[in-house]
CSV table of C-alpha atoms in Angstrom, one decimal:
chain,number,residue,atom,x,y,z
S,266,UNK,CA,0.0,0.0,0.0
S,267,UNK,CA,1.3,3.2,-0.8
S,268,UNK,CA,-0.8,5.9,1.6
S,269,UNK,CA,-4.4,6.8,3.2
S,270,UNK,CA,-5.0,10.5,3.1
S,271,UNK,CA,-8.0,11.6,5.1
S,272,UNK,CA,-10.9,13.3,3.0
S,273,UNK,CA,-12.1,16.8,3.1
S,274,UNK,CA,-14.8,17.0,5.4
S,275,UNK,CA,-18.7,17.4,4.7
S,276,UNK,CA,-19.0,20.4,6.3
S,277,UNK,CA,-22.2,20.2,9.3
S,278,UNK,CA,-21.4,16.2,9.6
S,279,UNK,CA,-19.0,15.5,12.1
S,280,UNK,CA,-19.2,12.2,12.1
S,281,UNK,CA,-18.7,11.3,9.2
S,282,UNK,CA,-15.0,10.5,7.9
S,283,UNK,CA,-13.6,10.3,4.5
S,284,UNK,CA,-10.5,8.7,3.3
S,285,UNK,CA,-8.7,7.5,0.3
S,286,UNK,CA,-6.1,4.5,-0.2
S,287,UNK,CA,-4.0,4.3,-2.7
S,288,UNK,CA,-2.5,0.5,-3.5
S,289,UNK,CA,0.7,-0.2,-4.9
S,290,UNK,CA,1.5,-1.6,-8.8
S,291,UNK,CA,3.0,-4.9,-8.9
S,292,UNK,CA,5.4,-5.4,-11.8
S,293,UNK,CA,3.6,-5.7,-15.3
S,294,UNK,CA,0.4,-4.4,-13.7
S,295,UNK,CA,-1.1,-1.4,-15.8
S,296,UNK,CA,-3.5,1.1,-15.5
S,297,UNK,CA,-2.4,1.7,-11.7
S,298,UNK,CA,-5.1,4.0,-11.3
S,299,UNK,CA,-7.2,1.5,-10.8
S,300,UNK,CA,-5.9,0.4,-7.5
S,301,UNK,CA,-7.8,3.3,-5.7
S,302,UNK,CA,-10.3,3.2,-3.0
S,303,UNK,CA,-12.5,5.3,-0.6
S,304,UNK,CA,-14.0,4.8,2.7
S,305,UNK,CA,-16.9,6.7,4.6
S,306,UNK,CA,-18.0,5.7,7.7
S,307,UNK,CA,-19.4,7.5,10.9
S,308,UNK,CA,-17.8,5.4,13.4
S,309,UNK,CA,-14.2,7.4,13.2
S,310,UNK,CA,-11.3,7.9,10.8
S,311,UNK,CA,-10.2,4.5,11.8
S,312,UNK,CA,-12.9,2.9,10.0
S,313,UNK,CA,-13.0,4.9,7.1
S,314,UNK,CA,-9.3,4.8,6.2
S,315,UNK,CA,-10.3,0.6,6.3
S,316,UNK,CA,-13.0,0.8,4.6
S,317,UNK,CA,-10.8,2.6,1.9
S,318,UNK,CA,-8.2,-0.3,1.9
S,319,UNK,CA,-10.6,-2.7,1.4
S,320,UNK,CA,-12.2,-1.0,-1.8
S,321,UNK,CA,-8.6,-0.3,-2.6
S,322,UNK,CA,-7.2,-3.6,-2.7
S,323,UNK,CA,-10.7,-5.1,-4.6
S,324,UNK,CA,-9.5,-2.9,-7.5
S,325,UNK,CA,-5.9,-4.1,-7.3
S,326,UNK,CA,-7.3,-7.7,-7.1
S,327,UNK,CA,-9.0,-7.4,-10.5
S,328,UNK,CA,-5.7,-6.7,-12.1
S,329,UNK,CA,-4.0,-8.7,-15.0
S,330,UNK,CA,-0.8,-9.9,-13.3
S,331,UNK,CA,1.4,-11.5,-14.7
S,332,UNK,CA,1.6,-15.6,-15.2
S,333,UNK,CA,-1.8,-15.6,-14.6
S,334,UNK,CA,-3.3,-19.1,-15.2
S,335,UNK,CA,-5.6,-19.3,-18.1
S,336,UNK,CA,-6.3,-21.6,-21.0
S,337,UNK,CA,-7.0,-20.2,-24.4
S,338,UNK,CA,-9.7,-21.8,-26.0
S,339,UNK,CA,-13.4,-22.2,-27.3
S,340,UNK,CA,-15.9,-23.3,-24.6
S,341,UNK,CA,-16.2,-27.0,-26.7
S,342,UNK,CA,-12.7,-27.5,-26.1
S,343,UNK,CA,-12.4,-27.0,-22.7
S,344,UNK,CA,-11.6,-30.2,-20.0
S,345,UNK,CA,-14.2,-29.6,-17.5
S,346,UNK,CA,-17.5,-28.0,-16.6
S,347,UNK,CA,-18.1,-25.0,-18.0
S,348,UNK,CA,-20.1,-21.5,-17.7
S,349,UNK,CA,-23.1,-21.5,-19.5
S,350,UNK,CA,-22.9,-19.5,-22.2
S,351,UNK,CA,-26.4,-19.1,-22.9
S,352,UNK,CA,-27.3,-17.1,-20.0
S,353,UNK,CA,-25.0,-14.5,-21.1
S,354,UNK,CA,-26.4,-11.5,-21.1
S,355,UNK,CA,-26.9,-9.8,-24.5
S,356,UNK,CA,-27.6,-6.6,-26.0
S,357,UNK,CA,-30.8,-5.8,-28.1
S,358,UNK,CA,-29.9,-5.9,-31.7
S,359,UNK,CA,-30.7,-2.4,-31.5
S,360,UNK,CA,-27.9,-1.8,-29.2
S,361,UNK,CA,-25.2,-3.7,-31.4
S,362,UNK,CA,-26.4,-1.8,-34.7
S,363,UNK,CA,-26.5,1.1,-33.2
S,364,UNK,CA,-22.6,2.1,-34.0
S,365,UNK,CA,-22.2,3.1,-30.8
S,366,UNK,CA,-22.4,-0.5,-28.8
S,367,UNK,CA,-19.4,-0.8,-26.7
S,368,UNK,CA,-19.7,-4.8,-26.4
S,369,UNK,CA,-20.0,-7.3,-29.6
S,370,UNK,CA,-22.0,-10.4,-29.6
S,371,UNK,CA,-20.4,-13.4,-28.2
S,372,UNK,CA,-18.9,-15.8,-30.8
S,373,UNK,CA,-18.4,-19.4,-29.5
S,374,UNK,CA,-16.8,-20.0,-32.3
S,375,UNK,CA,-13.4,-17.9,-31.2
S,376,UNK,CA,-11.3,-18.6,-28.9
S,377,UNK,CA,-11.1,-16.5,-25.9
S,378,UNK,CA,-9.1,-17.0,-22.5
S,379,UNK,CA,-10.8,-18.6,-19.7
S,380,UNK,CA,-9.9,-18.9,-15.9
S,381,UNK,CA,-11.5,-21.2,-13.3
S,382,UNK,CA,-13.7,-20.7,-10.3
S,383,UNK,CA,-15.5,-22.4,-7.8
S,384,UNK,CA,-19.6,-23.2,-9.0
S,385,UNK,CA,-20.8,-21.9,-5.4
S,386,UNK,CA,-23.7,-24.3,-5.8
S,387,UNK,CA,-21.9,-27.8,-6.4
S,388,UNK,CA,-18.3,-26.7,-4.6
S,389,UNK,CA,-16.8,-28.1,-8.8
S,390,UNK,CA,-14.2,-26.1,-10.3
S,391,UNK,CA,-16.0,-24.5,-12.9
S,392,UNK,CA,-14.2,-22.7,-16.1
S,393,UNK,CA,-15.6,-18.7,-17.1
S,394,UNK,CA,-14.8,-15.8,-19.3
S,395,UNK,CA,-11.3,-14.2,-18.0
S,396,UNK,CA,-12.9,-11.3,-19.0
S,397,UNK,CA,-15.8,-11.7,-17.1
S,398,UNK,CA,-13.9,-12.5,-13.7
S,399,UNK,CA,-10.5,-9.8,-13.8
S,400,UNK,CA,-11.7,-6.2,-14.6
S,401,UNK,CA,-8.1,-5.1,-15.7
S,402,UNK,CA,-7.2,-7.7,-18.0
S,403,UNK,CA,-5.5,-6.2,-20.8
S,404,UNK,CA,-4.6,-6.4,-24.7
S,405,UNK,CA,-8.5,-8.3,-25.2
S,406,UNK,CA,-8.8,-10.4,-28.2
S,407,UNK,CA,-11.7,-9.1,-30.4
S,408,UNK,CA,-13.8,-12.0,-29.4
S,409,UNK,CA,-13.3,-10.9,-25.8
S,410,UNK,CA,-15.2,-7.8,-26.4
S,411,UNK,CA,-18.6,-9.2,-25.3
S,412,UNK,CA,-18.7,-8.3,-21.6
S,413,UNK,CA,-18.4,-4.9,-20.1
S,414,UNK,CA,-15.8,-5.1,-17.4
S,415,UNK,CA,-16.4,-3.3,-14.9
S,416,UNK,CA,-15.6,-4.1,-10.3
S,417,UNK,CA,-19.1,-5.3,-10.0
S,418,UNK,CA,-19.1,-8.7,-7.9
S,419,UNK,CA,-15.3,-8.1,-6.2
S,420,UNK,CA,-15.1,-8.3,-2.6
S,421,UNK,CA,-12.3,-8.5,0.0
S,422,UNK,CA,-12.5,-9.8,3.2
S,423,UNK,CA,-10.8,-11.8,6.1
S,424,UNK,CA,-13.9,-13.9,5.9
S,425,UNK,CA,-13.5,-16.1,2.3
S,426,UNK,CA,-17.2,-16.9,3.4
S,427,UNK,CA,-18.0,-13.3,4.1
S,428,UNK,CA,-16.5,-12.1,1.0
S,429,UNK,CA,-18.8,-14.7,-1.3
S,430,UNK,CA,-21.8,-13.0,0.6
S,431,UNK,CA,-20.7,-9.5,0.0
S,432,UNK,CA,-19.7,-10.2,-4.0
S,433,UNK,CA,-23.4,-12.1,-4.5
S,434,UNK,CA,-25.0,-8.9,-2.9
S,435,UNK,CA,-22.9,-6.7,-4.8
S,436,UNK,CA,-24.5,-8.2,-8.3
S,437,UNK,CA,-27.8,-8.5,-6.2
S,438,UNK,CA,-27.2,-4.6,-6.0
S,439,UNK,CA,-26.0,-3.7,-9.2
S,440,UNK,CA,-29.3,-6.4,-10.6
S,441,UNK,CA,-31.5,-4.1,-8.6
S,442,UNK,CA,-30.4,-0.7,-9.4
S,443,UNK,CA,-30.1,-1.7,-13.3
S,444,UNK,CA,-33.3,-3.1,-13.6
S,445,UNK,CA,-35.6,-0.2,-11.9
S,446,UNK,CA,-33.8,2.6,-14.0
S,447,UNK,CA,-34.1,0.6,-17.0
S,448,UNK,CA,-37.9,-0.4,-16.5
S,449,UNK,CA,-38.7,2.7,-14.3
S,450,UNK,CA,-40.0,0.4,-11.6
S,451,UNK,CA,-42.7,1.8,-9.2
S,452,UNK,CA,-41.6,1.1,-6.0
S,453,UNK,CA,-42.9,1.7,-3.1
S,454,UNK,CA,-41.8,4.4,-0.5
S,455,UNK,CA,-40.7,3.1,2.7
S,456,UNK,CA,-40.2,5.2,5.4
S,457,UNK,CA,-38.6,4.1,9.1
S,458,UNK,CA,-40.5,5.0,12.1
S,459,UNK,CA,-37.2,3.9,14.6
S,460,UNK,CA,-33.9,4.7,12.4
S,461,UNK,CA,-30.8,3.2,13.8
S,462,UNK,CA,-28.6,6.2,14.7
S,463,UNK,CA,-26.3,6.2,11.9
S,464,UNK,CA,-29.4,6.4,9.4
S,465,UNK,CA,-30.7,9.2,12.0
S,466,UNK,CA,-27.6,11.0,11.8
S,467,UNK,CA,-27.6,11.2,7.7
S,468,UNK,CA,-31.5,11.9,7.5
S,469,UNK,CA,-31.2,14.6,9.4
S,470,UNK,CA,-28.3,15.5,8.1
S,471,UNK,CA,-29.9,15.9,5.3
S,472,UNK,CA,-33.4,17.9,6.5
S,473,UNK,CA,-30.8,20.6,7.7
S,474,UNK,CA,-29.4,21.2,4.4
S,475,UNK,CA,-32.5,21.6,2.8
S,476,UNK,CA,-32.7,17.7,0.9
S,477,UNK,CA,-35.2,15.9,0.6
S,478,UNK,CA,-34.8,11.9,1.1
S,479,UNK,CA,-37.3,9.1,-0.7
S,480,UNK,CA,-36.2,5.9,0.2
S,481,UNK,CA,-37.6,3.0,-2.0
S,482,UNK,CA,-37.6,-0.9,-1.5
S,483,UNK,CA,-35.7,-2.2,-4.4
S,484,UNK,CA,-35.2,-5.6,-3.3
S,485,UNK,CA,-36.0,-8.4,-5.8
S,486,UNK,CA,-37.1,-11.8,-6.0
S,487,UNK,CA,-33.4,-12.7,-5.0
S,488,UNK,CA,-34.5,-11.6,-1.2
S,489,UNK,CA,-31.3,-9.5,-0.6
S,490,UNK,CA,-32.5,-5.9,1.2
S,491,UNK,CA,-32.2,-3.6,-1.2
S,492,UNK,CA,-32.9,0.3,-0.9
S,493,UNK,CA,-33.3,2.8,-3.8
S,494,UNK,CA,-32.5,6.2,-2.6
S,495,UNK,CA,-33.4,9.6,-4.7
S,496,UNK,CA,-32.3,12.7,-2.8
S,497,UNK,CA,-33.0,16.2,-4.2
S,498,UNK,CA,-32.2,19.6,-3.6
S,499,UNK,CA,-34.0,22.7,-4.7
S,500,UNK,CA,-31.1,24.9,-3.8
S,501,UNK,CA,-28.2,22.8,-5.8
S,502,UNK,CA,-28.1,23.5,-9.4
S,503,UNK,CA,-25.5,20.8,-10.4
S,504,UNK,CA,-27.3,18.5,-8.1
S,505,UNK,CA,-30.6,18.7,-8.2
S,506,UNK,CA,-31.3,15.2,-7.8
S,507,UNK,CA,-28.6,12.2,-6.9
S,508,UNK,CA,-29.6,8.7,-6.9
S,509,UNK,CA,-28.0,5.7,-4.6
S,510,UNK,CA,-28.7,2.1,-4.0
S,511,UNK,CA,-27.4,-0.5,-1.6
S,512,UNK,CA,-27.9,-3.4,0.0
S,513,UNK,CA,-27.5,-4.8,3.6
S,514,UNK,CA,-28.6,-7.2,5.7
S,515,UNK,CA,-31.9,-5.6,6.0
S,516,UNK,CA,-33.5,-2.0,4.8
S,517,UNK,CA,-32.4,-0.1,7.6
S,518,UNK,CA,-28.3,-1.0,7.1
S,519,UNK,CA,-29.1,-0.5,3.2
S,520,UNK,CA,-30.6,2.6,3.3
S,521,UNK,CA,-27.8,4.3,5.3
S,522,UNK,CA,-25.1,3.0,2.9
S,523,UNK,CA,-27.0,5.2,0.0
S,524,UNK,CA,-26.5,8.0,2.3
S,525,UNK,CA,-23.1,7.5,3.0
S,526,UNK,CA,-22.9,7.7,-0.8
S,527,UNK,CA,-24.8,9.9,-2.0
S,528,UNK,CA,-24.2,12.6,0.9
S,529,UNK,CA,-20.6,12.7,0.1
S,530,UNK,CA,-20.7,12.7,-3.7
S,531,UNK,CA,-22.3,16.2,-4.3
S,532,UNK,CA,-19.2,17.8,-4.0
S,533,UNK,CA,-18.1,15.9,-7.1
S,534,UNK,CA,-20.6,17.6,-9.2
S,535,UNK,CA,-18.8,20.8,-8.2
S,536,UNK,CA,-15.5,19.6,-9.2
S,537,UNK,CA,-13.2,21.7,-10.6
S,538,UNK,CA,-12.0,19.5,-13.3
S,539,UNK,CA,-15.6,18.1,-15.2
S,540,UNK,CA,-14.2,15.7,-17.0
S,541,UNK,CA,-12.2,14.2,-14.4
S,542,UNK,CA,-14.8,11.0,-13.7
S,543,UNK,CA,-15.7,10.8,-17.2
S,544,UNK,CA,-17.8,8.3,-18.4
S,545,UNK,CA,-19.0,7.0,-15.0
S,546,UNK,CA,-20.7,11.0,-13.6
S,547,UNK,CA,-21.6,11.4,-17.3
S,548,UNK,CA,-25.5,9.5,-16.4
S,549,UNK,CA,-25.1,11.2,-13.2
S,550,UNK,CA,-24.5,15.2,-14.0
S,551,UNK,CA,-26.7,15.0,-16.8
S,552,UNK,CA,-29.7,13.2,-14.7
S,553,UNK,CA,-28.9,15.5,-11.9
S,554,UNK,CA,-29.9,18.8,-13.8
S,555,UNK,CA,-32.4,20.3,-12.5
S,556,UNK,CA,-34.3,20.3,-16.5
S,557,UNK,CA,-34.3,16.3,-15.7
S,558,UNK,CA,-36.5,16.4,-12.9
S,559,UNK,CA,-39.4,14.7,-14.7
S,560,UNK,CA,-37.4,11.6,-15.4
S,561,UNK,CA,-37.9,10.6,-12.1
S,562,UNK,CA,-41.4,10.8,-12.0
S,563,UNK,CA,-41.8,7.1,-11.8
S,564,UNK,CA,-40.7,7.3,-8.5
S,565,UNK,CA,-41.5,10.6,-7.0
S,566,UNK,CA,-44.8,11.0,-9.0
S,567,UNK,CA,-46.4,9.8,-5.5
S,568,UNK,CA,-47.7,6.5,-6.7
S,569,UNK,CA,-49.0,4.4,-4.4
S,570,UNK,CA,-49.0,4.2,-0.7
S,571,UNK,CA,-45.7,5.0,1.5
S,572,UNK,CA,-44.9,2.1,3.6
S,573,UNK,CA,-43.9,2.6,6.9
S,574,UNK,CA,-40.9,-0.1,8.1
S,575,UNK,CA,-40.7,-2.4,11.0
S,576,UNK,CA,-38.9,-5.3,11.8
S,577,UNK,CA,-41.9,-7.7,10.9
S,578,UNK,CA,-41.9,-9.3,7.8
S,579,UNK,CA,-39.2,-7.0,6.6
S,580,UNK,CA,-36.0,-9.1,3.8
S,581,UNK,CA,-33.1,-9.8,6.0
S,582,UNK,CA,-29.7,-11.3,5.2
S,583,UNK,CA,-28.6,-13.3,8.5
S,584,UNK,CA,-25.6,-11.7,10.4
S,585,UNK,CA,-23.7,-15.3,10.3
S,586,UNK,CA,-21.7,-15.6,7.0
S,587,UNK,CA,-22.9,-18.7,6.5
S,588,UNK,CA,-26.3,-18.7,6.8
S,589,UNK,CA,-26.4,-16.0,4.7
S,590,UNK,CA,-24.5,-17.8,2.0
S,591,UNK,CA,-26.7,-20.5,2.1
S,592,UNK,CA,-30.0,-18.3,2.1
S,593,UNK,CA,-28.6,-16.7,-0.9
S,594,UNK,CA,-27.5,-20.1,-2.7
S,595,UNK,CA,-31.2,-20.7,-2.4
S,596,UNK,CA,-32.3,-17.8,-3.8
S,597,UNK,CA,-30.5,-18.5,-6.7
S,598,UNK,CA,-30.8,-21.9,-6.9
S,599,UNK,CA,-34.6,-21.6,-7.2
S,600,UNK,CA,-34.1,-19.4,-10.8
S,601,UNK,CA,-32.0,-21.6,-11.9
S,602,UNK,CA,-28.7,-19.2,-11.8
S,603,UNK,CA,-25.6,-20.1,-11.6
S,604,UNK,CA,-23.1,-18.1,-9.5
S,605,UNK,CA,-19.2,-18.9,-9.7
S,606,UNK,CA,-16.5,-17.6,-7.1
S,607,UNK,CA,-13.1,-17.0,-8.8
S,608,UNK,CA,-10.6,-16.3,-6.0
S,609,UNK,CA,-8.3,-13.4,-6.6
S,610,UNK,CA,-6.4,-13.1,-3.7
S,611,UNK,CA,-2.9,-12.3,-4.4
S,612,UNK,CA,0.1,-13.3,-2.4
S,613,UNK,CA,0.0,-9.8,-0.7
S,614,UNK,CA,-3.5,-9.7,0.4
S,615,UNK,CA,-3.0,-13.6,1.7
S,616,UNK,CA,0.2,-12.1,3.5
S,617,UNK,CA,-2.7,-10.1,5.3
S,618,UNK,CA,-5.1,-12.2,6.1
S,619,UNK,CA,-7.2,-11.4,3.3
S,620,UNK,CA,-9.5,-13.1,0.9
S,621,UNK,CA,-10.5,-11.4,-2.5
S,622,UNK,CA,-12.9,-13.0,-4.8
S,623,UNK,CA,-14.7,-11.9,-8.0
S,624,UNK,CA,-18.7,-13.4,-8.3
S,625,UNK,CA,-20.0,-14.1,-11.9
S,626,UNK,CA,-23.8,-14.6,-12.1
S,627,UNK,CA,-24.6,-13.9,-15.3
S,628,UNK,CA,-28.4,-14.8,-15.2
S,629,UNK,CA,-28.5,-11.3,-13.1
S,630,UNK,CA,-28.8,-7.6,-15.0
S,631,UNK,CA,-25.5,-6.2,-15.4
S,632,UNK,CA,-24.9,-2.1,-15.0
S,633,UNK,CA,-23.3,-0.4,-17.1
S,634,UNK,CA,-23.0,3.3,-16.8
S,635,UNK,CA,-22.7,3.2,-21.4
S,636,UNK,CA,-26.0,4.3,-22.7
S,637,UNK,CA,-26.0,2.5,-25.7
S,638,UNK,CA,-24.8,-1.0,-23.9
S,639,UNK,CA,-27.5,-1.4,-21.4
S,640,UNK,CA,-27.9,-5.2,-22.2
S,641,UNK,CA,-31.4,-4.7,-23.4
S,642,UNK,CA,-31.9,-7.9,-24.7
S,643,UNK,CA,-30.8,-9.9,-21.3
S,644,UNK,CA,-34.1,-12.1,-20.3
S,645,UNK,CA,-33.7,-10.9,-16.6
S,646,UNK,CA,-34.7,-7.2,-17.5
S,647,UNK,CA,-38.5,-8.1,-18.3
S,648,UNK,CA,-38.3,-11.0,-16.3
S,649,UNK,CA,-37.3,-9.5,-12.8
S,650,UNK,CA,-40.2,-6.9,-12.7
S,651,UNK,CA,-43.0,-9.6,-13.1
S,652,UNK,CA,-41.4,-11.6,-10.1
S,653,UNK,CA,-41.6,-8.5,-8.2
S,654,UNK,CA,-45.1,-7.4,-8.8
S,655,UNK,CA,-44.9,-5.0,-11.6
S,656,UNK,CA,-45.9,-4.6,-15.4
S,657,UNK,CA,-43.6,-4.9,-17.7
S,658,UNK,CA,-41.9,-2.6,-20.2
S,659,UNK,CA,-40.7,-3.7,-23.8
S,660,UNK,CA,-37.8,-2.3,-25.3
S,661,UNK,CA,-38.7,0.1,-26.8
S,662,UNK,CA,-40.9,1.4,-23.8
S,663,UNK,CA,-37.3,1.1,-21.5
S,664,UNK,CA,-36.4,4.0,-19.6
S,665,UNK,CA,-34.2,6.3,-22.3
S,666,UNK,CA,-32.4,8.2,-20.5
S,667,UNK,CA,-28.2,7.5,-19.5
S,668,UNK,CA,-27.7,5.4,-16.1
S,669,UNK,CA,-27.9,8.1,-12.8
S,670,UNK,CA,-26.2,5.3,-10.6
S,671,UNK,CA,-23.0,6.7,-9.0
């Protein structure tokens, strides 16, 4: 690790602390700007500057190091079980003519490199994409150009167990948050009669500085809490509105992690430098204009009734790593998905107790912050809303504006 530098602080909220890590290159690793993290947390400096590490060393994890062991080949010539393919998910022809696709079909016809993990359902080594299960990987064959890589599904942990259950509701997450921008899903308000004091703290946080908080219940038919969070402020005219999601082992932990990100990332819309997030605040800034308000009228068009939440009959995620594991192995089990574990942990994090792993579920929604790669054609998109309750869009009815997801 190279340093942890405190953040600046969000002026009025005391408690909460920022930080940033920066993790060291390893010889033939590129893009070394990768290998950042940041950490927010209202229990001290301590924590946050962890928290930081953590995300830190989950990017440096998904790095292409070298001697990495991989097999170069089509999926029919492969020794051993392997991903299926089919469940993919694909973009809409649409997308792919559009010019402007940043993915390609996938060709099993061409060889690509593949890298095995552990099938979480049968404990059997299990061969995937490489490109599907290391972020970083460089100098990608043209075939390889069917997934968008991106850190969803990385987690790092002393745990192995605990990091399994934090990558699963990581794409859980990501699922969640994809598929109600895409379909503009109605959700229902929640609201929390007893907030724990670190939601408290950030709600009223948030009353003070004239924003207004709608908390939605995102969670899917995979049963991981999930909370969709829209803030807006009348006063801010690069941030009108911000959206967050998260998820937790129940609504209350979830909806406080949206906070913790959402409160915090205003003052990038204020940057000096605009372009220095690029294509990830592009959705973001534009959506957050105060011209765009309308777009979220699917959520705040006051729909339905608000429900108020208590600890009956509330999703929860057991505490106990395992449990949870196994509740979530159900979950997917009982749709038929498969979810691989591909362990990551290089010989530094293992030096430190750690545990990194990279979870591929490709039955679930992918996010993608490229407008014209949204995955439109991915059965899970117009699947997922009639599991949860709610019509269905077709494509050509699907949300058209860019991702707002931060």
């Amino acid at each position: 690790m190279s340093e942890v530098l405190p953040g600046a602080p969000v002026r009025g909220l005391r408690r909460l602390s920022l930080a940033s890590a920066r993790i060291g290159g390893a010889p033939g690793v590129e893009r070394p700007d990768e290998f950042r993290g940041a950490g927010r947390s209202l229990d001290g400096p301590e924590q946050a500057a962890l928290t930081a590490i953590a995300e830190g060393a989950e990017r440096y994890a998904g790095a292409d190091f070298p001697g990495e062991r991989e097999v170069w080949a089509t999926a029919a010539e492969l020794d051993g079980r392997v991903l299926d393919m089919s469940a993919l998910p694909k973009c809409s022809p649409r997308e792919y003519s559009s010019g402007r696709c940043p993915v390609t079909p996938y060709d099993p016809h061409q060889r690509i490199r593949w890298t095995q993990g552990l099938d979480l359902a049968t404990t059997e080594p299990m061969w995937v994409p490489a490109v599907m299960a290391r972020h970083g990987i460089r100098r990608l064959a043209g075939a390889e150009g069917f997934w968008n890589r991106i850190s969803t599904g990385y987690a790092v942990h002393s745990d192995p167990v605990e990091a399994i259950v934090r990558g699963i509701a990581e794409v859980c997450e990501r699922d969640a948050a994809a598929i109600t921008w895409l379909q503009m899903l109605p959700l229902r308000r929640i609201t929390f009669d007893t907030p724990t004091d670190d939601l408290s703290t950030l709600i009223e946080y948030s009353d003070r500085h004239f924003m207004d908080t709608y908390f939605f219940d995102a969670t899917t038919d995979m049963g991981v809490p999930t909370v969709y969070c829209v803030q807006t402020s009348e006063y801010d005219e690069a941030c009108r509105q911000i959206v967050g999601c998260a998820t937790g082992r129940d609504l209350p932990e979830a909806a406080a992690k949206t906070l913790l990100e959402t409160i915090p990332a205003r003052a990038l819309f204020h940057r000096e430098d605009p372009g220095s997030f690029g294509l990830i605040m592009a959705g973001a800034e534009l959506m957050g204009k105060a011209r765009r308000r309308q777009s979220f009228d699917f959520l705040l068009g006051g729909h339905g009734d608000t429900r108020r939440q208590s600890p009956p009959g509330q999703p929860t995620l057991p505490t106990d790593s395992t449990a949870a594991l196994q509740q979530l192995l159900r979950a997917l089990g009982g749709r038929g998905m498969q979810a691989v574990a591909v362990d990551r942990t290089t010989r530094e994090l293992e030096l430190a107790g750690l545990t990194a792993v990279c979870v591929v579920i490709p039955a679930l929604q992918p996010l993608t912050f490229h407008r014209y790669g949204q995955y439109r054609a991915h059965p899970r998109l117009y699947d997922a809303p009639a599991h949860m309750g709610h019509s269905v869009r077709r494509e050509e009815e699907l949300n058209p504006w860019p991702q707002p997801f931060l």
